[in-house]
XYZ file of C-alpha atoms in Angstrom:
780
model
C 50.996 57.875 10.411
C 53.463 60.386 8.894
C 57.205 60.041 9.375
C 59.371 63.176 9.619
C 63.060 63.862 9.060
C 65.222 66.764 7.985
C 65.485 66.828 4.190
C 66.002 69.255 1.371
C 64.168 67.046 -1.086
C 60.758 67.903 -2.451
C 57.989 65.336 -2.554
C 56.072 65.054 -5.802
C 53.762 62.486 -4.179
C 53.032 60.938 -0.822
C 53.114 57.153 -0.471
C 51.552 55.055 2.272
C 53.916 52.127 2.761
C 53.231 48.910 4.677
C 56.615 47.863 6.044
C 57.422 44.175 6.457
C 57.468 44.353 10.225
C 55.045 43.631 13.079
C 53.849 47.239 13.058
C 50.151 47.054 13.876
C 49.382 50.612 14.990
C 48.973 51.996 11.472
C 46.679 49.788 9.348
C 46.911 52.160 6.362
C 50.722 52.122 6.377
C 53.333 54.759 7.158
C 53.407 57.936 5.047
C 56.565 58.793 3.105
C 57.499 61.408 0.552
C 58.171 60.308 -3.018
C 61.091 62.055 -4.766
C 60.814 63.230 -8.361
C 62.981 60.342 -9.543
C 60.211 57.961 -8.458
C 57.306 60.059 -9.723
C 55.736 57.055 -11.489
C 55.593 55.008 -8.266
C 52.244 53.284 -7.802
C 50.379 51.048 -5.376
C 51.604 47.459 -5.316
C 55.306 48.231 -5.833
C 57.912 47.100 -3.324
C 60.143 49.863 -1.999
C 62.914 50.483 0.497
C 62.217 53.100 3.200
C 63.899 54.406 6.380
C 62.254 53.188 9.582
C 62.603 54.178 13.211
C 64.977 56.539 14.962
C 67.988 55.001 13.279
C 66.391 55.203 9.823
C 67.173 51.540 9.197
C 66.330 50.766 5.582
C 63.366 48.413 5.511
C 61.436 46.849 2.663
C 57.716 47.341 2.292
C 54.934 47.788 -0.228
C 53.141 50.906 -1.404
C 49.503 50.640 -0.325
C 48.473 53.819 -2.100
C 49.754 57.167 -3.319
C 48.397 60.623 -2.503
C 49.009 64.124 -3.901
C 51.870 65.935 -2.221
C 49.461 68.645 -1.102
C 46.907 66.226 0.293
C 45.007 67.430 3.336
C 47.129 67.002 6.436
C 50.397 66.594 4.512
C 53.435 67.666 6.611
C 56.099 70.153 5.505
C 58.495 68.523 3.050
C 61.487 69.431 5.217
C 60.287 67.085 7.941
C 59.209 64.184 5.750
C 61.068 60.894 5.384
C 61.427 59.772 1.794
C 61.164 56.529 -0.140
C 64.762 55.579 -0.899
C 64.326 53.254 -3.870
C 62.313 50.578 -5.567
C 63.075 46.953 -4.774
C 63.657 44.891 -7.882
C 62.700 41.274 -8.458
C 58.968 41.017 -7.878
C 56.473 42.494 -10.346
C 54.078 45.116 -8.943
C 51.116 43.651 -7.068
C 47.727 44.337 -8.715
C 45.667 46.935 -6.864
C 42.927 44.366 -6.169
C 45.445 42.235 -4.290
C 46.596 45.233 -2.263
C 42.968 45.876 -1.332
C 42.547 42.183 -0.519
C 45.568 42.358 1.799
C 44.019 45.279 3.664
C 40.824 43.268 4.125
C 42.784 40.246 5.389
C 44.752 42.467 7.756
C 41.564 43.903 9.220
C 39.413 40.765 9.401
C 42.106 38.313 10.523
C 43.863 40.773 12.870
C 47.329 40.833 11.325
C 49.656 43.771 10.545
C 49.152 44.806 6.928
C 52.884 44.706 6.195
C 53.175 41.093 7.314
C 50.059 40.249 5.323
C 51.458 41.736 2.122
C 54.839 40.081 2.730
C 53.212 36.663 3.075
C 51.339 37.049 -0.212
C 54.470 37.214 -2.384
C 56.694 34.088 -2.410
C 60.273 34.569 -1.279
C 61.539 33.203 -4.600
C 59.688 35.992 -6.410
C 61.134 38.662 -4.131
C 64.626 37.277 -4.744
C 64.072 37.068 -8.473
C 65.229 33.462 -8.737
C 65.743 32.517 -12.402
C 63.264 30.349 -14.272
C 63.842 27.342 -16.509
C 62.050 26.586 -19.778
C 62.137 23.572 -22.036
C 61.686 23.424 -25.811
C 59.426 20.762 -27.326
C 59.241 19.757 -30.971
C 56.465 18.111 -32.988
C 55.566 17.576 -36.620
C 53.691 20.500 -38.148
C 50.359 19.934 -39.949
C 51.084 18.924 -43.547
C 54.728 18.256 -42.683
C 55.222 15.698 -45.461
C 54.324 18.192 -48.181
C 56.473 20.856 -46.532
C 59.380 18.421 -46.337
C 59.065 17.634 -50.035
C 59.034 21.331 -50.895
C 62.091 22.027 -48.748
C 64.500 20.745 -51.411
C 67.452 18.639 -50.377
C 66.774 16.729 -47.144
C 69.774 15.409 -45.257
C 69.907 11.991 -43.650
C 69.984 13.656 -40.238
C 66.822 15.640 -40.985
C 65.070 12.517 -42.201
C 65.974 10.697 -38.987
C 64.395 13.572 -37.026
C 61.057 13.392 -38.869
C 61.011 9.586 -38.684
C 61.696 9.665 -34.933
C 58.702 11.925 -34.390
C 56.508 9.995 -36.829
C 57.227 6.678 -35.099
C 56.920 8.024 -31.538
C 53.904 7.066 -29.444
C 51.242 9.724 -29.044
C 52.057 10.221 -25.360
C 55.705 10.968 -26.256
C 54.851 13.903 -28.514
C 55.682 16.722 -28.541
C 59.242 15.686 -27.644
C 61.886 17.546 -25.675
C 64.455 18.835 -28.185
C 67.271 17.109 -26.310
C 65.460 13.766 -26.303
C 64.670 14.150 -29.998
C 68.300 14.863 -30.821
C 69.363 11.767 -28.904
C 66.748 9.562 -30.566
C 67.743 10.797 -34.026
C 71.422 10.274 -33.153
C 72.369 13.914 -33.717
C 75.511 15.554 -32.440
C 73.917 18.997 -32.680
C 70.433 20.551 -32.764
C 71.120 22.340 -36.050
C 69.125 19.879 -38.267
C 66.110 20.357 -35.970
C 66.418 24.162 -36.114
C 66.490 24.100 -39.939
C 63.352 21.968 -40.079
C 61.628 24.365 -37.671
C 62.659 27.301 -39.866
C 61.281 25.504 -42.924
C 57.938 24.961 -41.177
C 58.244 21.148 -41.216
C 58.442 21.068 -37.419
C 56.705 23.253 -34.879
C 58.391 24.475 -31.728
C 56.727 24.945 -28.333
C 58.267 26.292 -25.142
C 56.912 25.055 -21.831
C 57.811 25.369 -18.204
C 59.509 22.314 -16.784
C 56.625 21.581 -14.426
C 54.016 21.709 -17.183
C 56.152 19.353 -19.236
C 56.349 16.900 -16.335
C 52.598 16.819 -15.825
C 51.773 16.654 -19.523
C 53.955 13.590 -19.775
C 52.178 11.960 -16.828
C 48.584 12.799 -17.652
C 48.574 13.638 -21.342
C 46.199 10.911 -22.480
C 42.738 12.465 -22.265
C 39.742 11.608 -24.380
C 37.009 13.924 -25.599
C 34.876 15.811 -23.110
C 32.085 13.576 -21.800
C 28.466 14.354 -22.574
C 26.868 16.321 -19.774
C 24.026 14.772 -17.820
C 20.794 16.722 -17.545
C 21.693 17.673 -13.968
C 25.163 18.851 -14.989
C 23.738 20.850 -17.865
C 21.307 22.575 -15.501
C 24.152 23.552 -13.180
C 26.429 24.742 -16.000
C 23.625 26.837 -17.496
C 22.682 28.361 -14.135
C 26.239 29.295 -13.109
C 27.254 30.181 -16.662
C 24.466 32.755 -16.798
C 26.253 34.714 -14.055
C 29.631 34.849 -15.860
C 30.394 38.414 -16.837
C 27.544 39.709 -14.707
C 29.433 40.749 -11.576
C 29.918 38.945 -8.281
C 27.888 35.815 -7.597
C 28.494 33.092 -5.010
C 27.608 29.473 -5.811
C 27.780 26.256 -3.780
C 27.994 23.087 -5.880
C 27.018 20.114 -3.734
C 27.447 16.814 -5.539
C 28.029 13.263 -4.360
C 31.495 11.861 -4.953
C 31.860 10.961 -8.622
C 28.951 13.160 -9.689
C 31.062 15.062 -12.201
C 31.752 18.321 -10.379
C 35.104 18.573 -12.164
C 33.373 18.451 -15.531
C 31.130 21.324 -14.446
C 34.250 23.298 -13.550
C 35.773 22.496 -16.962
C 32.746 23.777 -18.865
C 32.644 26.988 -16.825
C 36.376 27.488 -17.323
C 35.923 27.035 -21.068
C 33.234 29.734 -21.096
C 35.477 32.047 -19.072
C 38.421 31.566 -21.429
C 36.177 32.049 -24.469
C 35.198 35.432 -23.025
C 38.881 36.407 -22.831
C 39.053 36.263 -19.043
C 41.208 34.311 -16.584
C 40.060 31.403 -14.402
C 41.535 30.639 -10.950
C 41.149 27.096 -9.561
C 42.053 26.269 -5.958
C 42.605 22.798 -4.495
C 43.259 22.247 -0.777
C 46.604 20.456 -0.985
C 49.578 19.850 -3.249
C 48.392 16.234 -3.330
C 45.562 17.159 -5.704
C 47.628 19.208 -8.162
C 48.913 16.288 -10.314
C 45.479 15.038 -11.336
C 43.725 18.405 -11.476
C 46.653 20.050 -13.265
C 46.908 17.161 -15.716
C 43.208 17.375 -16.544
C 43.400 21.112 -17.171
C 46.449 20.696 -19.380
C 44.773 17.924 -21.368
C 41.415 19.696 -21.723
C 42.920 23.047 -22.726
C 46.033 22.126 -24.754
C 46.158 25.562 -26.344
C 46.273 27.336 -22.998
C 49.285 27.881 -20.821
C 48.471 26.723 -17.281
C 50.229 28.270 -14.288
C 50.674 26.035 -11.249
C 51.266 27.707 -7.874
C 52.027 25.792 -4.685
C 54.784 25.368 -2.114
C 56.078 22.148 -3.672
C 57.650 23.942 -6.640
C 61.313 24.782 -6.790
C 62.256 28.410 -6.201
C 62.859 28.932 -9.916
C 59.535 27.363 -10.858
C 57.599 29.487 -8.343
C 59.201 32.647 -9.626
C 58.588 31.764 -13.227
C 54.951 30.770 -12.731
C 54.289 33.903 -10.672
C 55.775 36.173 -13.339
C 53.864 34.462 -16.132
C 50.632 35.245 -14.287
C 51.687 38.821 -13.470
C 52.605 39.474 -17.102
C 49.174 38.325 -18.276
C 50.657 35.453 -20.295
C 48.519 32.841 -18.514
C 44.731 32.684 -18.431
C 44.352 29.496 -16.405
C 45.805 29.440 -12.881
C 45.542 26.629 -10.376
C 47.170 25.729 -7.105
C 46.821 25.183 -3.378
C 45.802 27.720 -0.722
C 48.375 30.426 -1.519
C 47.348 30.469 -5.197
C 44.457 32.700 -4.106
C 47.103 35.453 -4.187
C 48.031 34.831 -7.838
C 48.912 38.258 -9.344
C 46.239 38.166 -12.047
C 46.101 41.655 -13.594
C 43.211 43.875 -12.544
C 40.146 43.401 -14.717
C 41.181 39.947 -15.993
C 39.791 37.539 -13.364
C 36.536 36.058 -14.628
C 35.950 32.950 -12.463
C 37.163 31.514 -9.144
C 36.676 27.811 -8.351
C 37.354 26.392 -4.861
C 37.372 22.599 -5.102
C 36.874 20.508 -1.934
C 35.937 23.774 -0.225
C 35.259 21.970 3.079
C 38.890 20.960 3.560
C 40.557 22.459 6.605
C 43.868 22.639 4.697
C 42.556 25.913 3.291
C 43.108 27.421 6.746
C 46.531 28.975 7.337
C 47.950 28.089 10.764
C 50.410 30.982 10.949
C 49.889 34.725 10.816
C 47.932 35.825 8.862
C 45.577 32.995 9.850
C 43.292 33.365 6.839
C 40.895 30.830 5.347
C 41.608 30.312 1.651
C 37.949 29.708 0.828
C 36.775 32.926 2.435
C 39.638 34.922 0.940
C 38.690 33.493 -2.469
C 35.140 34.754 -1.969
C 36.446 38.201 -1.075
C 38.767 38.169 -4.079
C 35.841 37.366 -6.357
C 33.915 40.252 -4.810
C 36.766 42.647 -5.580
C 37.080 41.281 -9.127
C 33.303 41.326 -9.615
C 33.204 37.759 -10.891
C 31.473 34.516 -9.815
C 32.992 32.127 -7.291
C 32.063 28.425 -7.232
C 32.562 26.397 -4.036
C 32.416 22.657 -4.687
C 32.267 19.631 -2.392
C 30.564 16.323 -1.766
C 30.595 17.223 1.932
C 30.313 21.025 2.146
C 31.510 22.791 5.237
C 28.592 23.595 7.507
C 29.468 27.286 7.071
C 28.968 27.055 3.310
C 25.825 24.941 3.683
C 24.413 27.413 6.213
C 25.167 30.327 3.874
C 23.350 28.577 1.024
C 20.335 27.180 2.873
C 19.769 29.648 5.722
C 21.436 32.973 4.929
C 20.841 32.577 1.157
C 24.126 34.308 0.316
C 25.087 31.420 -1.988
C 23.085 29.873 -4.786
C 22.813 26.122 -4.142
C 23.289 23.645 -7.014
C 22.936 19.908 -6.409
C 24.182 16.793 -8.241
C 22.587 13.830 -6.460
C 23.660 11.042 -8.821
C 27.039 9.840 -9.961
C 28.067 10.312 -13.576
C 26.701 7.718 -16.095
C 28.277 4.289 -15.622
C 29.308 4.984 -12.043
C 27.531 3.878 -8.885
C 27.947 4.943 -5.293
C 29.932 2.400 -3.277
C 28.265 0.059 -0.863
C 29.445 1.110 2.599
C 29.584 -1.455 5.407
C 29.962 -0.227 8.992
C 31.736 -2.889 11.059
C 31.446 -2.941 14.843
C 35.051 -3.606 15.836
C 34.009 -4.789 19.311
C 32.295 -7.725 17.623
C 35.169 -8.198 15.152
C 37.714 -8.570 17.958
C 35.815 -11.563 19.323
C 36.608 -13.413 16.099
C 40.384 -13.154 16.465
C 42.044 -16.494 17.414
C 44.640 -14.865 19.706
C 45.161 -11.908 22.036
C 47.745 -10.037 19.922
C 46.999 -6.559 18.538
C 44.944 -6.654 15.343
C 44.117 -3.503 13.405
C 42.360 -5.168 10.475
C 39.317 -7.240 11.302
C 38.465 -10.490 9.473
C 35.909 -8.786 7.224
C 38.254 -6.036 6.035
C 41.231 -8.380 5.683
C 39.149 -10.859 3.717
C 37.848 -8.112 1.435
C 41.407 -6.955 0.740
C 42.446 -10.445 -0.391
C 39.282 -10.883 -2.457
C 39.879 -7.547 -4.207
C 43.525 -8.313 -4.916
C 42.638 -11.752 -6.272
C 40.085 -10.126 -8.565
C 42.642 -7.705 -10.032
C 41.344 -4.632 -8.209
C 43.156 -1.963 -6.256
C 42.696 -0.996 -2.602
C 42.917 2.144 -0.454
C 43.359 1.713 3.309
C 42.983 4.767 5.549
C 44.125 5.397 9.092
C 44.445 9.057 9.910
C 47.261 8.618 12.403
C 50.961 8.798 11.576
C 53.634 6.558 13.083
C 53.637 2.992 14.366
C 51.896 3.249 17.753
C 50.496 6.075 19.836
C 51.016 4.631 23.327
C 54.411 3.984 24.961
C 54.346 2.733 28.535
C 55.849 0.411 31.100
C 54.778 -3.184 30.559
C 53.982 -3.427 34.267
C 50.603 -1.755 34.764
C 51.334 -1.316 38.481
C 54.215 1.067 37.614
C 52.036 3.483 35.646
C 54.855 5.155 33.656
C 53.745 6.591 30.319
C 56.167 8.292 27.934
C 55.301 11.938 27.334
C 57.069 14.773 25.560
C 59.381 16.789 27.825
C 58.371 20.023 26.092
C 54.671 19.435 25.371
C 51.563 18.309 27.187
C 51.254 15.328 24.856
C 52.340 11.739 24.492
C 55.201 10.615 22.285
C 54.491 8.612 19.134
C 56.502 5.541 18.212
C 57.863 5.469 14.648
C 59.652 2.608 12.936
C 62.703 3.179 10.768
C 62.315 1.922 7.163
C 64.596 -1.088 7.567
C 64.255 -1.466 11.325
C 62.626 -4.044 13.464
C 62.470 -4.221 17.234
C 63.540 -1.476 19.609
C 66.803 -0.782 17.721
C 64.799 0.216 14.637
C 62.318 2.416 16.438
C 62.319 5.991 17.652
C 59.789 8.301 19.252
C 58.634 11.700 18.046
C 56.392 14.435 19.365
C 54.014 15.507 16.631
C 53.722 19.003 18.122
C 57.284 20.207 18.728
C 58.855 17.559 16.408
C 61.312 16.498 19.149
C 62.807 13.007 18.611
C 64.748 10.410 20.587
C 65.390 6.685 20.562
C 62.748 4.383 21.949
C 63.911 3.514 25.487
C 64.605 -0.174 26.078
C 63.426 -0.143 29.683
C 61.180 1.876 31.961
C 63.091 4.795 33.582
C 60.959 4.346 36.718
C 61.181 0.624 37.445
C 63.638 -0.714 34.801
C 61.086 -3.156 33.400
C 60.437 -3.613 29.676
C 58.778 -0.831 27.680
C 55.811 -1.761 25.513
C 54.244 0.083 22.585
C 50.673 -0.375 21.519
C 47.867 1.503 19.846
C 47.271 2.677 16.294
C 49.579 3.972 13.584
C 49.632 3.767 9.814
C 53.078 2.097 9.883
C 51.606 -0.705 11.996
C 48.758 -1.090 9.493
C 51.337 -1.388 6.700
C 53.163 -4.079 8.676
C 49.960 -6.029 9.313
C 48.914 -5.844 5.660
C 52.270 -7.228 4.557
C 52.002 -10.073 7.083
C 48.434 -11.023 6.113
C 48.851 -10.586 2.352
C 52.266 -11.753 1.074
C 51.659 -10.272 -2.402
C 51.796 -6.800 -0.835
C 55.439 -5.778 -0.692
C 56.121 -2.453 1.048
C 57.736 -0.004 -1.350
C 56.749 -2.109 -4.374
C 53.194 -3.382 -4.707
C 52.146 -1.479 -1.557
C 52.998 2.133 -0.772
C 52.460 4.118 2.386
C 51.285 7.704 1.863
C 51.809 10.021 4.808
C 53.884 13.044 5.777
C 56.763 10.779 6.844
C 57.062 8.721 3.655
C 56.371 11.550 1.183
C 59.268 13.977 1.585
C 58.127 16.364 -1.151
C 55.552 16.825 -3.911
C 57.636 14.802 -6.372
C 57.426 11.716 -4.117
C 53.667 12.002 -3.981
C 53.322 12.536 -7.722
C 55.540 9.506 -8.366
C 53.462 7.335 -6.006
C 50.211 8.353 -7.702
C 51.738 7.656 -11.099
C 52.665 4.111 -10.073
C 49.214 3.535 -8.620
C 47.550 4.896 -11.757
C 49.615 2.570 -13.958
C 48.682 -0.435 -11.783
C 52.246 -1.067 -10.584
C 51.052 -0.517 -7.003
C 48.085 -2.581 -5.859
C 47.382 -0.977 -2.486
C 47.858 2.474 -0.972
C 47.761 2.750 2.806
C 47.881 6.208 4.297
C 46.509 9.111 6.233
C 43.985 11.701 5.059
C 46.282 12.479 2.106
C 44.599 9.609 0.231
C 41.065 10.677 1.149
C 40.840 13.763 -1.032
C 39.850 14.081 -4.658
C 41.820 11.141 -6.095
C 40.155 9.455 -9.085
C 41.415 5.982 -10.029
C 38.973 3.625 -11.779
C 40.840 0.525 -10.585
C 39.978 1.099 -6.909
C 37.338 -1.416 -5.893
C 37.798 -1.406 -2.123
C 38.311 1.289 0.469
C 38.981 0.353 4.080
C 38.820 2.704 7.061
C 40.838 1.102 9.864
C 39.338 3.308 12.579
C 36.672 5.924 12.018
C 36.930 6.993 15.669
C 40.344 8.705 15.647
C 38.887 12.232 15.589
C 35.349 11.599 16.794
C 35.928 12.204 20.496
C 38.334 15.144 20.352
C 37.381 18.185 22.496
C 36.445 20.202 19.414
C 32.908 21.033 18.309
C 33.908 20.299 14.678
C 35.020 16.716 15.459
C 31.814 15.065 14.212
C 31.808 17.174 11.050
C 35.399 16.194 10.242
C 34.627 12.521 10.899
C 31.636 12.602 8.550
C 33.680 14.324 5.853
C 36.633 11.958 6.145
C 34.535 8.782 5.995
C 32.418 10.116 3.119
C 35.375 11.383 1.110
C 37.529 8.271 1.390
C 34.571 5.988 0.664
C 33.961 7.993 -2.481
C 37.394 7.084 -3.856
C 36.086 3.679 -4.974
C 33.484 2.833 -7.585
C 35.073 5.119 -10.198
C 35.169 2.338 -12.796
C 32.736 -0.306 -14.049
C 32.261 -1.815 -10.571
C 30.290 -0.061 -7.834
C 33.012 -0.597 -5.287
C 32.883 -1.406 -1.620
C 33.881 0.516 1.475
C 34.369 -1.100 4.906
C 34.418 1.215 7.914
C 35.700 -0.197 11.217
C 34.502 1.610 14.343
C 33.820 1.171 18.042
C 30.825 3.527 17.712
C 28.711 2.181 14.833
C 25.648 4.174 15.901
C 27.416 7.542 15.968
C 25.401 9.836 13.635
C 28.510 10.999 11.766
C 29.483 7.434 10.860
C 25.969 6.099 10.294
C 24.928 8.947 7.994
C 28.245 8.961 6.115
C 27.714 5.283 5.350
C 24.248 6.109 4.034
C 25.615 8.964 1.839
C 23.136 11.241 3.611
C 24.873 14.585 3.952
C 21.689 16.630 4.148
C 20.374 14.776 7.203
C 23.730 15.077 8.894
C 23.899 18.828 8.165
C 20.360 19.347 9.448
C 21.044 17.565 12.749
C 24.468 19.109 13.280
C 23.318 22.655 12.493
C 20.447 22.299 14.963
C 22.871 21.168 17.648
C 25.288 24.022 16.910
C 22.479 26.598 17.040
C 21.286 25.180 20.360
C 24.711 25.766 21.901
C 25.444 29.059 20.138
C 28.284 27.639 18.033
C 29.347 28.522 14.451
C 28.012 28.808 11.844
C 24.941 30.262 13.599
C 27.464 32.555 15.294
C 31.042 33.628 14.489
C 34.030 32.945 16.704
C 37.523 34.248 17.302
C 39.995 32.371 19.480
C 42.884 34.145 21.175
C 45.663 31.858 22.433
C 48.005 33.414 24.991
C 51.448 31.778 25.044
C 54.281 32.160 27.535
C 57.168 30.082 28.895
C 55.792 30.493 32.414
C 52.518 28.800 33.325
C 51.573 31.452 35.877
C 52.499 34.287 33.532
C 50.368 32.792 30.765
C 47.447 32.606 33.187
C 47.907 36.210 34.320
C 48.106 37.539 30.759
C 45.036 35.579 29.682
C 43.033 36.751 32.698
C 43.947 40.374 31.951
C 43.004 39.889 28.305
C 39.646 38.325 29.196
C 38.873 41.191 31.600
C 39.683 43.844 28.999
C 37.722 42.101 26.251
C 34.729 41.564 28.554
C 34.795 45.209 29.553
C 34.861 46.231 25.889
C 31.973 43.895 25.122
C 29.923 45.292 28.013
C 31.074 48.897 27.610
C 29.065 52.006 26.834
C 29.594 51.566 23.102
C 28.095 48.104 23.352
C 29.612 44.880 22.147
C 27.016 44.181 19.460
C 25.937 40.936 21.135
C 29.539 39.827 21.672
C 30.287 37.365 24.473
C 33.710 36.563 25.900
C 34.487 33.153 27.429
C 37.562 32.206 29.400
C 40.338 32.146 30.056
C 40.803 28.390 30.079
C 43.732 26.082 29.351
C 43.948 24.888 25.758
C 43.259 21.157 25.307
C 46.997 20.823 24.687
C 48.145 23.102 27.494
C 51.853 23.267 26.591
C 53.649 23.071 23.227
C 57.388 23.580 22.748
C 57.896 24.788 26.343
C 55.202 27.451 26.042
C 52.078 27.303 28.171
C 48.836 28.030 26.351
C 45.618 29.645 27.588
C 42.676 30.539 25.396
C 39.965 33.176 25.363
C 36.998 32.792 23.000
C 35.026 35.667 21.504
C 31.625 34.830 19.979
C 29.444 37.266 18.020
C 26.110 36.974 16.157
C 27.774 37.385 12.755
C 30.925 38.424 10.879
C 30.046 42.125 10.988
C 29.709 42.438 14.785
C 32.770 40.210 15.293
C 34.901 42.237 12.897
C 33.865 45.563 14.425
C 34.562 44.324 17.936
C 37.999 42.946 17.046
C 38.899 46.170 15.234
C 37.848 48.211 18.257
C 39.864 45.966 20.596
C 42.852 46.177 18.282
C 42.690 49.965 18.059
C 42.433 50.161 21.854
C 45.611 48.084 22.209
C 43.773 45.175 23.853
C 44.601 42.759 21.018
C 48.274 42.769 20.089
C 48.871 39.975 17.549
C 52.330 38.464 17.734
C 54.312 35.787 19.539
C 52.410 36.117 22.830
C 48.894 36.597 21.456
C 47.766 34.410 18.558
C 44.433 35.636 17.169
C 42.541 33.057 15.117
C 39.332 34.337 13.511
C 36.916 31.585 12.367
C 39.128 28.789 13.785
C 38.758 25.317 12.281
C 40.537 23.507 15.138
C 40.452 24.189 18.864
C 43.261 21.989 20.144
C-alpha cells in the first residue's frame, strides 16, 4: 500500500516499511518516500515513519527499497516520507528480512510484528555491553622476562601468581590477578603485556563464566566407524548448497561429537555455524563444550536468560561478523549472521516442543531453522534420540531429509537397563494407607545407588505439591477450581512451610494465587490435598533417605525453584562436582544433560501426559521416558532406570523401555494416517477467545462457516477440511472463553495457500480474538 501526504520533498527512493503494529492488510509493508538525506537507506534498517491520519511517528523496518520511478509510484507531492533512521540496532541481514516475510505468511502473523519479535528489546535500546580482560603467560615468557631488563618485585609476583595457578584458573581476570599478586594498581601487569611476557585476552562476561565452569576438556575422542560414516556423509554436503539431514542416534551415541566435527569443518572453510538447543537449561553444557573444543573461536550465546547488556553485546558481535560460532535457544535462529556467512545449522533435540513459540508469531524453531538454511544455501542437521514424527516422516516417507543412524552408544557406554514397574502391584506392598509416590523398588534402588556413591535423577513432570484440593467429606463434593479458568488449583508448599499455614494454591494457567483454605467453603469441614507434585516427591525422598537434605545434597529443579538461568547453571555445577547427590525435577532434567556419575533414573509417574486429549500425548510420553532414561549410564556403569506406571502395557511406555523408537514410530504413524492426523496431513488450529461464552461461540461458528465456504468454494480448497467449532479442552483461561476450529490439509503447500487466501479475504484476522496456530504441538 502507498501512503500519501502533502509534501514538497522529492523522493530519491521508495521504501516498503513494515511498521511494528498489528497491520495485517499489507504483507509487503507500507510504501514511503525516501528523502535525499537517507539515500543510502537499505533493507533491514529500522526507521521512523508517520502512520495513520494523525501521522503518529511509528517505528518499523525497511523490507525493501524501490526506484523512485518504479511502476505505480505515486506523485511525490502526495507521498509520506521516512522521517529518520532509528539508532541502536544494527541493520538486519537481507536473508533475515526474507525469513521474516516467510514466517509472516506461513504462520499468519503481521510482518511488522514478526520483524519486531526477531530483534531483542535490549538491542533496539542499545543497552551497553560489558567485557572482561583476562591475562595469561605468553609462550616463552621466561626468556622474554629475562630479556626485559630490570624486573620489579611486583612484576615477579604477577608471573609467579600465574605460574602457580591451577590450569582451570588460567587465563585469570586482571582484577583477580592484581589481587593475588598484591598490587595496588594494574600498571605492572600492563608493562608485562607490553613487553610480551603476558598475553591479554578480552572476553564477554558470560563466556568467562562458562569457561570457568566447564574449561576442563580433554582431546577430541576417536570417532567410531558409525560416527565417521555420518560425519563423512554430512560433511560432503558442506559448501554444496542446501541439504537437510536427520541424525537419529540413541542417547549417548555421540551425536554431539558429530556436531563438533561438522562445526570444525565449517569453521575451517571460513563460514559460521549456528547451533540451536531447545531450552536455556542446555546452554551451560553445550556452550562449555563449544568453548573448550574451539578455544581460538569467540562463541556468541543468545537466549532470554542473558542480561540486557549481554544480549545486546552478543547480538552486535554476531552482526559485526566478529563471531563464527553462534549457539542458543529458540530465538537464536534469528541471529544476525551476515549474508553469505552461514555455513551450517544444527538443531539439537529437534523433537522438543520448546522450539514452538506460544505467542504471535507462533513459529516452530526447527522449521524456521530449515527455512533459514534454505535461504543461506547451507546444510541443516536435525538431531535427536527420539525424533519428532514429522522429522521421521520427512526422512522415511517424503525423503526430504537424509537419514543417518547411530544405533550404539559411544565406546565404554552401555544403554541403561529400564524396568517398568506396575504401580498397582507396588501399592499392595505398602504397610499403610498413606499416600506413597515412590514404590519399594524405586525407593530401594535410590538407597542402593546412594550407598554405592552414585548419583540419582528423579522425574515427575508436574509442578507443585499436590494437584487435587477438595473437601475431606466425599459426600460434600466440593473441589477447588480457579475462579478465572476451567481448571483445578494446584497446591504449592512454601520453602520453610509445613501444614496449611505454609501452603498456597496457584492456577498454572492464569498464575492466580491465594492461601490454601483451612476449611471447605460449602460445609465448613476440613480441606484435604492429595495427588502428585514434585514438591511432594522431594518431601518423601527426604523422609525415606535422611542423607538427602533439600537445598544441600538434594536439589529440586523446576520452574518454581529455578528463578533464572543462573540458578539452573549453579545447580548443574553443584551436581557435576558431586556436591549434590540427587536431582528431583520436572522435564527440565530430562533433556540433554550428561553427567557420568548418574547411575539411577527414576520416573515417578509415566502416565501424567499419556491420557491427555491431544493426539501427540503418546509421542510426548515416549520421548520423555526415553530421554530421561538416557541420562544414566554415561560413565563406566550401564545405569538403571525405573519407570513407575499404572499402564505398563501402553505401547509408548513399553517401547520406550525397550529403546525401540523405530517400532514406536511405525505404529504411531500408521495410527495417525488412519485418522488423517499430522504428519500425514498438516493442521492449523484457530482459537477464538472472548470474555463472553456466547459471544465466543457465535464468533467461532461464523469463522467455521466462512472457512468451510472457502474450502468448498469455486476456487477449491485443495483438499482442505474444516472441523468445528468445539470448546477447547480447557474452555476458559483468564476469564476468556475459548473455542477452536481446526483446518486440515494434505500438505504444507495446500494449507499455506488456503490460509493466505482466507487471510486476504479477511476471514482470518490474527490478534487478541483469533489466535492462529499453524502446525500446533499442543491442543489443550
